[in-house]
Coordinates of C-alpha atoms in Angstrom, one line a residue:
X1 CA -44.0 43.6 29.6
X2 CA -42.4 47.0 30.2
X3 CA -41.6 49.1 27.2
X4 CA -37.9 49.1 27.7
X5 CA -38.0 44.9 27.9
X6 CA -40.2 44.7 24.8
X7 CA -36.8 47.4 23.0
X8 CA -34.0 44.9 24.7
X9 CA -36.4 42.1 22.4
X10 CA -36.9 43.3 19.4
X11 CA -33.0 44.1 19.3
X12 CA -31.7 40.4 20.7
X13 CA -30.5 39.6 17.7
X14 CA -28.0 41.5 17.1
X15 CA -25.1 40.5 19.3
X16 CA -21.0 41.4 18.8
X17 CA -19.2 38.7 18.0
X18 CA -15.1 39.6 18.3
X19 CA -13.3 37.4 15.3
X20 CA -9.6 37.0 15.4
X21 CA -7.5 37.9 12.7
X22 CA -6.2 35.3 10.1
X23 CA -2.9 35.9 10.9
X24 CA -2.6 35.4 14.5
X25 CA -5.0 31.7 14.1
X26 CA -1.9 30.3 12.1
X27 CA 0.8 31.8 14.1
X28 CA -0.6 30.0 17.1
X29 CA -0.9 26.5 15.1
X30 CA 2.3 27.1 13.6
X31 CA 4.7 27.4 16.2
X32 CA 3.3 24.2 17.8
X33 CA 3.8 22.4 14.8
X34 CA 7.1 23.4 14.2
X35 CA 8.0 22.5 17.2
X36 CA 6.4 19.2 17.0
X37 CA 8.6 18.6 13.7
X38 CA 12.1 19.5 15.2
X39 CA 11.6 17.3 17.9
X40 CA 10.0 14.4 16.0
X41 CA 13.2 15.0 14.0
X42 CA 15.5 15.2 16.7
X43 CA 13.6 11.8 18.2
X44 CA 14.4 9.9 14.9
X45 CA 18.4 11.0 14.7
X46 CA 18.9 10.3 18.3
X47 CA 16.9 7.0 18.0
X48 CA 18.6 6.2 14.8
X49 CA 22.3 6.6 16.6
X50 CA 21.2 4.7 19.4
X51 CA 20.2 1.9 17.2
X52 CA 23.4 2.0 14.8
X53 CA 25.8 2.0 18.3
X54 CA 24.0 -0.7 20.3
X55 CA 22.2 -3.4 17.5
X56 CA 25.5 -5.0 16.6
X57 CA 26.0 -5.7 20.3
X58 CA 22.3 -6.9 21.0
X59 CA 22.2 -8.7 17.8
X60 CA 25.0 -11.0 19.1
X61 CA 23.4 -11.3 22.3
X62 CA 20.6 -12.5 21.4
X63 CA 21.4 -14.6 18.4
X64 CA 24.7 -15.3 20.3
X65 CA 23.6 -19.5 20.1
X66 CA 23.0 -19.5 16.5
X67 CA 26.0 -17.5 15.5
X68 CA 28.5 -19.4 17.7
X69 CA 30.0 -22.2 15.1
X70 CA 32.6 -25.0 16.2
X71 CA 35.4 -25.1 14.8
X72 CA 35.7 -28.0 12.7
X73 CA 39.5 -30.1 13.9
X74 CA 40.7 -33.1 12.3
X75 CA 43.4 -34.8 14.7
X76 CA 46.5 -36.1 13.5
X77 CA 50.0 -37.9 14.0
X78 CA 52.5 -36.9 12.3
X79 CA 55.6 -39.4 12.8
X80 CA 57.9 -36.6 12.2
X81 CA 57.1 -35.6 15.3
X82 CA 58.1 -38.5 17.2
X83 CA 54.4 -39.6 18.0
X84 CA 53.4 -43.4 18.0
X85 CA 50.8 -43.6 14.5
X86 CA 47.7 -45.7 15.6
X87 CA 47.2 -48.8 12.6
X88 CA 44.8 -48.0 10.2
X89 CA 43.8 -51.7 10.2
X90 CA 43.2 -54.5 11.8
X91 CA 45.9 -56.8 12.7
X92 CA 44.7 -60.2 11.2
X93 CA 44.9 -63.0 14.2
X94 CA 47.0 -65.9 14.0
X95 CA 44.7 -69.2 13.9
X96 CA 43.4 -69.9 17.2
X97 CA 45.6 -72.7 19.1
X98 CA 43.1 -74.9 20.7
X99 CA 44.4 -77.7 23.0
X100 CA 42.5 -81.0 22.5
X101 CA 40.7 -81.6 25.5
X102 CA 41.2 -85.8 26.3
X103 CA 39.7 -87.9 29.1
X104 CA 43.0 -88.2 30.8
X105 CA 41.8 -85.6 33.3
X106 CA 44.6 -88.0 36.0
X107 CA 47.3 -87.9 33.4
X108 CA 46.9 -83.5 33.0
X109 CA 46.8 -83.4 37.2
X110 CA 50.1 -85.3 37.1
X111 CA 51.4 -83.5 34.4
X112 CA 50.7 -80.1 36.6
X113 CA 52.3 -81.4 39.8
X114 CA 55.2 -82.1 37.7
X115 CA 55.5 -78.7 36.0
X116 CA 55.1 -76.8 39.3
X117 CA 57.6 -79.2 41.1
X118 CA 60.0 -78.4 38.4
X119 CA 58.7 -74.5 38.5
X120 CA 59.8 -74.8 42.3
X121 CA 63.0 -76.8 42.0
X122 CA 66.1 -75.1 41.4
X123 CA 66.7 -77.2 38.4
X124 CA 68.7 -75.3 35.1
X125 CA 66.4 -73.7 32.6
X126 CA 67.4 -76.5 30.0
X127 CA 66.1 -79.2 31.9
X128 CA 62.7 -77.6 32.8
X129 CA 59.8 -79.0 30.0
X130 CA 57.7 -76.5 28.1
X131 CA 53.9 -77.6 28.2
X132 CA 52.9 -79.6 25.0
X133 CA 50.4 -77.8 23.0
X134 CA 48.1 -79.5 20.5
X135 CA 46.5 -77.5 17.9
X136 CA 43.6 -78.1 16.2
X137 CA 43.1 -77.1 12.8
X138 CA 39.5 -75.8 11.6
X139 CA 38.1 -75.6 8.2
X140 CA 36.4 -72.3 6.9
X141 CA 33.0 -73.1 5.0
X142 CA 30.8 -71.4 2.8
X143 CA 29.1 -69.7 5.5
X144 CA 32.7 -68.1 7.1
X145 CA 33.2 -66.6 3.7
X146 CA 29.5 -65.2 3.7
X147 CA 30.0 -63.4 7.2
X148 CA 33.5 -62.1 6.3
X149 CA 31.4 -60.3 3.0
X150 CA 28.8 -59.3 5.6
X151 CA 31.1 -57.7 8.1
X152 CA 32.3 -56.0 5.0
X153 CA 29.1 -54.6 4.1
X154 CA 28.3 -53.3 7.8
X155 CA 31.4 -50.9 7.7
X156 CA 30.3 -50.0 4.5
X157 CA 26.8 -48.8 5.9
X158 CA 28.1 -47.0 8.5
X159 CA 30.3 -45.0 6.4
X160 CA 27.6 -44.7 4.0
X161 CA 25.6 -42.3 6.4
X162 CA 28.5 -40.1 6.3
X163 CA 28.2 -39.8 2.6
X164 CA 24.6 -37.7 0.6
X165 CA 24.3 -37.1 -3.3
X166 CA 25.3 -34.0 -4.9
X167 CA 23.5 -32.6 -8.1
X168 CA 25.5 -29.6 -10.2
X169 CA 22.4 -28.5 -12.1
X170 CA 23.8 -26.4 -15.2
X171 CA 21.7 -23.9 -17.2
X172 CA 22.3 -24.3 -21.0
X173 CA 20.3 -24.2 -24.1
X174 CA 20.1 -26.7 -27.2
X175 CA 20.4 -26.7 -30.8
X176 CA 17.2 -24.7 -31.1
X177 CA 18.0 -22.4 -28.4
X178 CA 15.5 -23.6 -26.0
X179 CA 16.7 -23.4 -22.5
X180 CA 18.0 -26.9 -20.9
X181 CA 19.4 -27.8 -17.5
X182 CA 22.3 -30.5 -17.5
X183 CA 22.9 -32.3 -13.6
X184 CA 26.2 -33.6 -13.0
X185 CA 25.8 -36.3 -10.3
X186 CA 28.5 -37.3 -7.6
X187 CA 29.0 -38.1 -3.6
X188 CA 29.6 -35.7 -1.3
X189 CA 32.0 -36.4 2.0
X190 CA 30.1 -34.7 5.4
X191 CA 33.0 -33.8 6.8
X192 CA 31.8 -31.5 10.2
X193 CA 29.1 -30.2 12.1
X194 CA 29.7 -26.7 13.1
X195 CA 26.4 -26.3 15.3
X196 CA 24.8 -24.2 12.4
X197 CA 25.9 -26.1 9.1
X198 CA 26.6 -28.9 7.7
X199 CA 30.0 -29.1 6.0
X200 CA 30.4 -31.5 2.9
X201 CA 33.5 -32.4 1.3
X202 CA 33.3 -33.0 -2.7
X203 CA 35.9 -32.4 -5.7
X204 CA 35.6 -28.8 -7.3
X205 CA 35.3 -29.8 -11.0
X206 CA 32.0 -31.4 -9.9
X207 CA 30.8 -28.2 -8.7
X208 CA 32.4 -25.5 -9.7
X209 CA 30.7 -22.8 -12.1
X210 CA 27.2 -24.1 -12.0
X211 CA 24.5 -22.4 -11.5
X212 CA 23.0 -24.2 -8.4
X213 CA 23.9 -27.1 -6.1
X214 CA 21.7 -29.0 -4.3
X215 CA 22.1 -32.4 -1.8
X216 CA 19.1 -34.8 -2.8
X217 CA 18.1 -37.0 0.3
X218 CA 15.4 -38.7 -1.9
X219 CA 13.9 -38.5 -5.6
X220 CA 11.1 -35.7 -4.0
X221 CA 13.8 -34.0 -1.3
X222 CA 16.7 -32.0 -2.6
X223 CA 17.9 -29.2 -0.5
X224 CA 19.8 -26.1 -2.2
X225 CA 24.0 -25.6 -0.9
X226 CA 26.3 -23.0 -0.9
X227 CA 29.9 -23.3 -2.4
X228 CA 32.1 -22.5 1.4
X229 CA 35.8 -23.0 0.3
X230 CA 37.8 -24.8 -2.5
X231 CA 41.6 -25.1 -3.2
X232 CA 42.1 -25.6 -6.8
X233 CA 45.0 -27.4 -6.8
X234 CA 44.0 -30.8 -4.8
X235 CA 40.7 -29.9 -6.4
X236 CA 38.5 -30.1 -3.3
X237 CA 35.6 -27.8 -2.4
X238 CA 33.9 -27.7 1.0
X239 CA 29.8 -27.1 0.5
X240 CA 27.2 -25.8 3.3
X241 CA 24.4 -26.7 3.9
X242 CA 22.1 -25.1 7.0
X243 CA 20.8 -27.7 9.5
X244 CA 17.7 -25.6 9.7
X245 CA 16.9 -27.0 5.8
X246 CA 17.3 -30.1 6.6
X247 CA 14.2 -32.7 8.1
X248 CA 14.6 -33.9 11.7
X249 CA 14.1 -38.1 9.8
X250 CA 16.9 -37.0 7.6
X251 CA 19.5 -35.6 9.9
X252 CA 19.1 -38.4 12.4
X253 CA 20.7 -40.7 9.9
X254 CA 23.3 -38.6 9.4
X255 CA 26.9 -38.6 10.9
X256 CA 30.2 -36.8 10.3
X257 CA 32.8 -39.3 8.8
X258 CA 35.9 -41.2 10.8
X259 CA 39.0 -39.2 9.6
X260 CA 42.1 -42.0 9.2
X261 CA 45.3 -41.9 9.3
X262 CA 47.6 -43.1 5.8
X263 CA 51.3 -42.8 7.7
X264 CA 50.7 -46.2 8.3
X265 CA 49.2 -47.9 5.3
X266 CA 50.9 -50.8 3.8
X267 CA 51.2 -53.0 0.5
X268 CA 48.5 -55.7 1.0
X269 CA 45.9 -54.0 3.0
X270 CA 42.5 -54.5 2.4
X271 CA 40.2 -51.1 1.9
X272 CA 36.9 -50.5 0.6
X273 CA 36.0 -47.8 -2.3
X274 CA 33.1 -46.0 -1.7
X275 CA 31.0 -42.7 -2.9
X276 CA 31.3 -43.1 -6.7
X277 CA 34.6 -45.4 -7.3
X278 CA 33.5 -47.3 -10.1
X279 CA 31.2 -44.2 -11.5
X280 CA 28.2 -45.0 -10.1
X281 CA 26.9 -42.6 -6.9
X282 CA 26.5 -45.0 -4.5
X283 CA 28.1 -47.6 -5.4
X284 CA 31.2 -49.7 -3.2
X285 CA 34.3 -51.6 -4.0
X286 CA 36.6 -54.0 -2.5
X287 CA 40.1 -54.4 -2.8
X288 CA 43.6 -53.6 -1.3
X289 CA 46.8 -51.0 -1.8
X290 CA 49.1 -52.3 -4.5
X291 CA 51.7 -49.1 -4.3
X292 CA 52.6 -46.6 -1.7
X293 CA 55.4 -44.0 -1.6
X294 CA 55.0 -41.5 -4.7
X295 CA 54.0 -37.8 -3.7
X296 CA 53.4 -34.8 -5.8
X297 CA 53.9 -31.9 -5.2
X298 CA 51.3 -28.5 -4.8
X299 CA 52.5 -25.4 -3.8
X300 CA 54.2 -24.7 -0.5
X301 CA 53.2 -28.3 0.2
X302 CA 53.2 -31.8 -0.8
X303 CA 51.0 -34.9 -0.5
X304 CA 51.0 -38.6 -0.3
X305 CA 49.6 -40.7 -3.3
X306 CA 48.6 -44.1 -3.2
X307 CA 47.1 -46.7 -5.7
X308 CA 44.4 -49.5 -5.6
X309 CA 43.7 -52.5 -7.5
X310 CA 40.4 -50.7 -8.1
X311 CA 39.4 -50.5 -11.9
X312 CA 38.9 -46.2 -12.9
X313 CA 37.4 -44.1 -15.1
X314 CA 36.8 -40.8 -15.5
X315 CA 33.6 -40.6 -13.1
X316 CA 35.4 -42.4 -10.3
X317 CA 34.8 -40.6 -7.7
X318 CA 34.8 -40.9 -3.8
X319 CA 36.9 -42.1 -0.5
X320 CA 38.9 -45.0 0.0
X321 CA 38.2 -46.4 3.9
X322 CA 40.0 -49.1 6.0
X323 CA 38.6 -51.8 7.9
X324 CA 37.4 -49.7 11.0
X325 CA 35.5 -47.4 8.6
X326 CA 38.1 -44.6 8.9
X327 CA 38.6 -42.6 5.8
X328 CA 42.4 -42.8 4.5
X329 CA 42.6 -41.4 1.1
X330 CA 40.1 -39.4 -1.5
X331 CA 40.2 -40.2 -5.0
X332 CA 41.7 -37.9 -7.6
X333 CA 42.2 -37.6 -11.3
X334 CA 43.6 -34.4 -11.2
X335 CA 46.8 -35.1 -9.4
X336 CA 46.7 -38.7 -11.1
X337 CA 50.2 -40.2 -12.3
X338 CA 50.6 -41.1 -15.6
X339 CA 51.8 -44.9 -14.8
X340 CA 48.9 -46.5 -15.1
X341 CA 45.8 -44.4 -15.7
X342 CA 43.2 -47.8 -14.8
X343 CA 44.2 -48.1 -11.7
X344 CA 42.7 -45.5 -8.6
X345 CA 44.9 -43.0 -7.7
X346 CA 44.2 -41.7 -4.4
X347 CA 45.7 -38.9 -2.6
X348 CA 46.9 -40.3 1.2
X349 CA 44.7 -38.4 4.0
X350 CA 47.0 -37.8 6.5
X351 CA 49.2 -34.8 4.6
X352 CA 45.7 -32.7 2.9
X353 CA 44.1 -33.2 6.3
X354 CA 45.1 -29.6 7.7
X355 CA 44.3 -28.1 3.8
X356 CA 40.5 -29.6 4.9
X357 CA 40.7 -27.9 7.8
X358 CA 41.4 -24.6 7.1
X359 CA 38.9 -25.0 4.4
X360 CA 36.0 -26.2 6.7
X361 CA 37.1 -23.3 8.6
X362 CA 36.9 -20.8 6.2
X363 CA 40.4 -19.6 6.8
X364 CA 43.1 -18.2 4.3
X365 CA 45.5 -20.8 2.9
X366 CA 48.7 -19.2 3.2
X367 CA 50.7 -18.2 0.3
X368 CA 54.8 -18.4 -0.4
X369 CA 55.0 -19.3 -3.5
X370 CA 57.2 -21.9 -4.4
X371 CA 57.9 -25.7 -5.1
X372 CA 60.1 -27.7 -3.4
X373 CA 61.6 -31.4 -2.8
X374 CA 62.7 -33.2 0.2
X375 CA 66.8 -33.5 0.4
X376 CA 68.2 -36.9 1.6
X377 CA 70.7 -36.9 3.8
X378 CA 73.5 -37.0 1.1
X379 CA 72.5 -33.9 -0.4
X380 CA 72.3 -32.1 2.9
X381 CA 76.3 -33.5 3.5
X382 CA 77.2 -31.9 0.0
X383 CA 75.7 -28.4 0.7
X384 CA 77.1 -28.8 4.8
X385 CA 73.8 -28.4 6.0
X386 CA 71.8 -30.5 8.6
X387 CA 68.1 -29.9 7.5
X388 CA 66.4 -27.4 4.7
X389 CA 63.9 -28.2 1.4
X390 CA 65.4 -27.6 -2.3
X391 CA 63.5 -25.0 -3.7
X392 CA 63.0 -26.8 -7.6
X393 CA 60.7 -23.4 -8.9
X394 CA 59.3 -19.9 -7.9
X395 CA 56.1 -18.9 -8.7
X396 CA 56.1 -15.5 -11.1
X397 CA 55.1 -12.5 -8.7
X398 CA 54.5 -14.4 -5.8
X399 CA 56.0 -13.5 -2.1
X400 CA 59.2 -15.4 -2.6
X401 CA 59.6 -14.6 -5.6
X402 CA 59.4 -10.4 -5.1
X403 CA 61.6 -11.5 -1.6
X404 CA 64.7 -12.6 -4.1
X405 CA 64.1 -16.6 -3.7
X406 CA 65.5 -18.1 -7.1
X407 CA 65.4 -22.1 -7.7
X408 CA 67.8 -23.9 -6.4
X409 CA 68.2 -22.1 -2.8
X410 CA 67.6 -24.1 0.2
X411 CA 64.8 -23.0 3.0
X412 CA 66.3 -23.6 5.7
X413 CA 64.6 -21.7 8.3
X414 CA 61.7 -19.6 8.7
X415 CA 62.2 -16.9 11.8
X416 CA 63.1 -19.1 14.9
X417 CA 62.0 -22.3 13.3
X418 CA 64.2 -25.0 11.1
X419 CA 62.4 -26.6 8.3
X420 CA 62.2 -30.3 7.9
X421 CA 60.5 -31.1 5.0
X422 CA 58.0 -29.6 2.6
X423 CA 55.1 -30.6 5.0
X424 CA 56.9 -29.5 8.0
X425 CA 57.5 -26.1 6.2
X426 CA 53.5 -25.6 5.0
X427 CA 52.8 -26.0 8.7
X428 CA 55.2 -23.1 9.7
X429 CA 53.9 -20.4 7.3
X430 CA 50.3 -21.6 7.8
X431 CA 50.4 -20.2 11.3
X432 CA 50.5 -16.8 9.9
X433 CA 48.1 -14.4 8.7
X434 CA 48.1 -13.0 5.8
X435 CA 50.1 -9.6 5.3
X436 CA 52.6 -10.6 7.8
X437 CA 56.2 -10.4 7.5
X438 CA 58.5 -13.2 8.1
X439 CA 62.3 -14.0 7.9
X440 CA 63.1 -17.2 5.8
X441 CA 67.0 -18.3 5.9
X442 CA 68.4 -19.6 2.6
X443 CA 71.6 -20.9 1.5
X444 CA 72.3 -20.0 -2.2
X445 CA 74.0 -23.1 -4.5
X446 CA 73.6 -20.8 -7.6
X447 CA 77.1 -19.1 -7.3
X448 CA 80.1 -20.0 -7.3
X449 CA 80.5 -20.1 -3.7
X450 CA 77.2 -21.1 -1.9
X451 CA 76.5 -18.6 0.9
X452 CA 73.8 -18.1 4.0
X453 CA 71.3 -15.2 3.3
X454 CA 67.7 -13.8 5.3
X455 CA 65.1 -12.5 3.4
X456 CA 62.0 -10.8 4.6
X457 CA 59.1 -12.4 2.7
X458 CA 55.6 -10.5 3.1
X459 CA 53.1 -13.7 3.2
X460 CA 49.3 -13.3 1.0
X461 CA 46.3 -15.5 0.9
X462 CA 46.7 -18.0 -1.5
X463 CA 44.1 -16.4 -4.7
X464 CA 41.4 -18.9 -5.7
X465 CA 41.3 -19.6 -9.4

């Protein structure tokens, strides 16, 4: 080894090494990083306005099946219309006329040569014989009056599967202070189906201001509802319950009830009681109308009442059917006549139909404010008009009343339409919303001289109480 390799040897140690300054090693990671942050932050806002423009539309899209409900539609005839009312029951048939078969098969031949000789003869009506009918009288038994009961209880099962339990479970505490729950127990009515829920007719005071509802299908299966829609004055509430909740064995059994008719009911007819008539959840009466033709009135509207031979109390409870199962009346104790507080009073179906609807529906009842009565044709004469409702009070700071309606005018029309009837009028305003305007034509009896007036009436949603 040379001398000048054994130098460059000995000195290989020491090399230069060139170090960066502090400063310049965080500018460059800086920079990078603050760019990374603006645009990680400018990636969130525009992904956050993307999102907020287009989920409501995807949301529907995708969940378009399961947000999609049917509207729930209770047909009806209404006779003022002019429209043939289908019978609510059946017609009962005349006996059977049975002619008594004889042995004189020559004497029945001769009998038809003669009738068709006189049929083509151009004898006078008079002389021509009718065909002699022999009846033949049958006897009912023991066993006839057993399948009449049975055919009884077969519409009642039907209509039973239209009908679940309701528990009103109320928290309260006792003497001690130790908390307690209280269930109130009644029927509920399944009234539609709108693809997503199960709707369920039942009277508010059952249900109202508790602190859970539930259906019970059995003693170990109760499933929680939601209070929907009530109306405080005909004291019905319309429940919810998600078909989701409830077991495939349970909801096969299950049906939406037969909606009747009670334009047609008469004195006499037989109907059956069921839900809790006599108290009892569950439980089933027989009997028939014994009264027809009162009404009360609500306001903006009026309903039908009818009564039963059936025996009440105060947990009565339920729907009063016909014969085909159809349901034709509800039982109610809050708009229950004082004439005879035994007997059922139920409110007719037919008129509190479209108030069912519209609750089912979830859409605003429609608020005037006012009650009225029918006039007969001798009072329309007096006041020299041919159709209008007597308007017997105004509701304190209602639409009609901050319009100028007083009692005693007569509605007579509202915007192009005539008013009928109480019912007839209900049905015009309830194709409004809510915040609109209409024109109502009255005719004033209060002064001296009665005169014909418009008034602009700014319709509200009728407040739940």
């Amino acid at each position: 080894m040379s001398e000048g390799e054994k130098d460059n040897k000995d000195f290989e140690f020491i090399k230069e090494q060139v170090i960066e300054r502090k400063g310049r090693k965080i500018k460059k990671w800086l920079l990078p990083l603050i760019m990374t942050v603006i645009m990680s932050i400018l990636f969130g806002v525009i992904a956050a306005v993307t999102f907020v423009l287009t989920e409501p539309k995807l949301y529907k899209l995708l969940h378009k099946d399961e947000e999609a409900k049917t509207p729930i539609v209770f047909p009806t005839t209404d006779p003022n219309e002019n429209k043939e009312v289908p019978t609510t029951t059946p017609k009962l048939s005349p006996t059977p006329k049975v002619e008594e078969t004889t042995d004189h098969s020559e004497e029945q031949d001769d009998s038809k040569e003669q009738t068709s000789d006189n049929t083509d003869s151009d004898a006078p009506d008079d002389e021509k014989r009718d065909p002699i009918i022999v009846e033949q009288s049958i006897e009912a038994d023991l066993d006839d009056f057993v399948n009449m009961y049975e055919k009884l209880r077969l519409v009642a099962y039907e209509t039973n599967k239209s009908l679940v339990s309701v528990n009103s479970i109320i928290n309260e505490t006792d003497w001690f202070g130790n908390p307690v729950e209280r269930t109130i127990s009644t029927t509920g009515v399944i009234i539609g189906n709108n693809s997503k829920e199960l709707l369920i007719l039942v009277s508010l005071d059952r249900v109202k201001d508790t602190n859970r509802i539930t259906i019970k299908f059995t003693d170990t299966v109760s499933i929680d509802a939601t209070l929907l829609e009530y109306d405080t004055e005909i004291n019905m509430a319309v429940l919810a319950i998600s078909l989701t909740n409830i077991p495939i064995s349970f909801l096969e059994n299950l049906k939406v009830v037969k909606m009747g008719e009670s334009y047609s009911i008469s004195v006499g007819n037989p109907i059956i009681a069921l839900g809790s008539p006599n108290g009892h959840p569950g439980s089933m009466e027989l009997g028939i109308i014994t009264s027809k033709g009162s009404s009360v009135t609500i306001t903006d509207n009026k309903l039908d009442l009818f009564n039963t031979n059936i025996e009440d109390n105060k947990n009565s409870d339920g729907i009063v059917v016909n014969m085909n199962g159809e349901v034709i009346g509800f039982i109610t104790h809050t708009l229950k006549e004082d004439i005879n507080e035994n007997l059922n009073t139920v409110i007719g179906v037919s008129k509190v139909k479209p108030i069912i609807e519209r609750l089912a529906n979830q859409q605003p009842l429609i608020y005037f404010g006012v009650e009225t009565e029918d006039m007969t044709e001798s009072a329309k004469r007096e006041h020299d008009i041919s159709n209008g409702i007597y308007v017997n009070e105004v509701r304190s700071n209602s639409p009609a009343f901050e319009a100028g309606v007083i009692n005693g005018d007569i509605i007579i029309q509202v915007n192009d339409a005539s008013v009928l009837n109480t019912n007839n009028f209900n049905n015009i305003i309830s194709e409004y919303e809510p915040g609109e305007q209409i024109m109502v034509k009255i005719k004033r009896t209060s002064g001296n001289v009665e005169k014909e007036m418009d008034l602009p009436v700014v319709l509200r949603e009728k407040v739940k109480k």
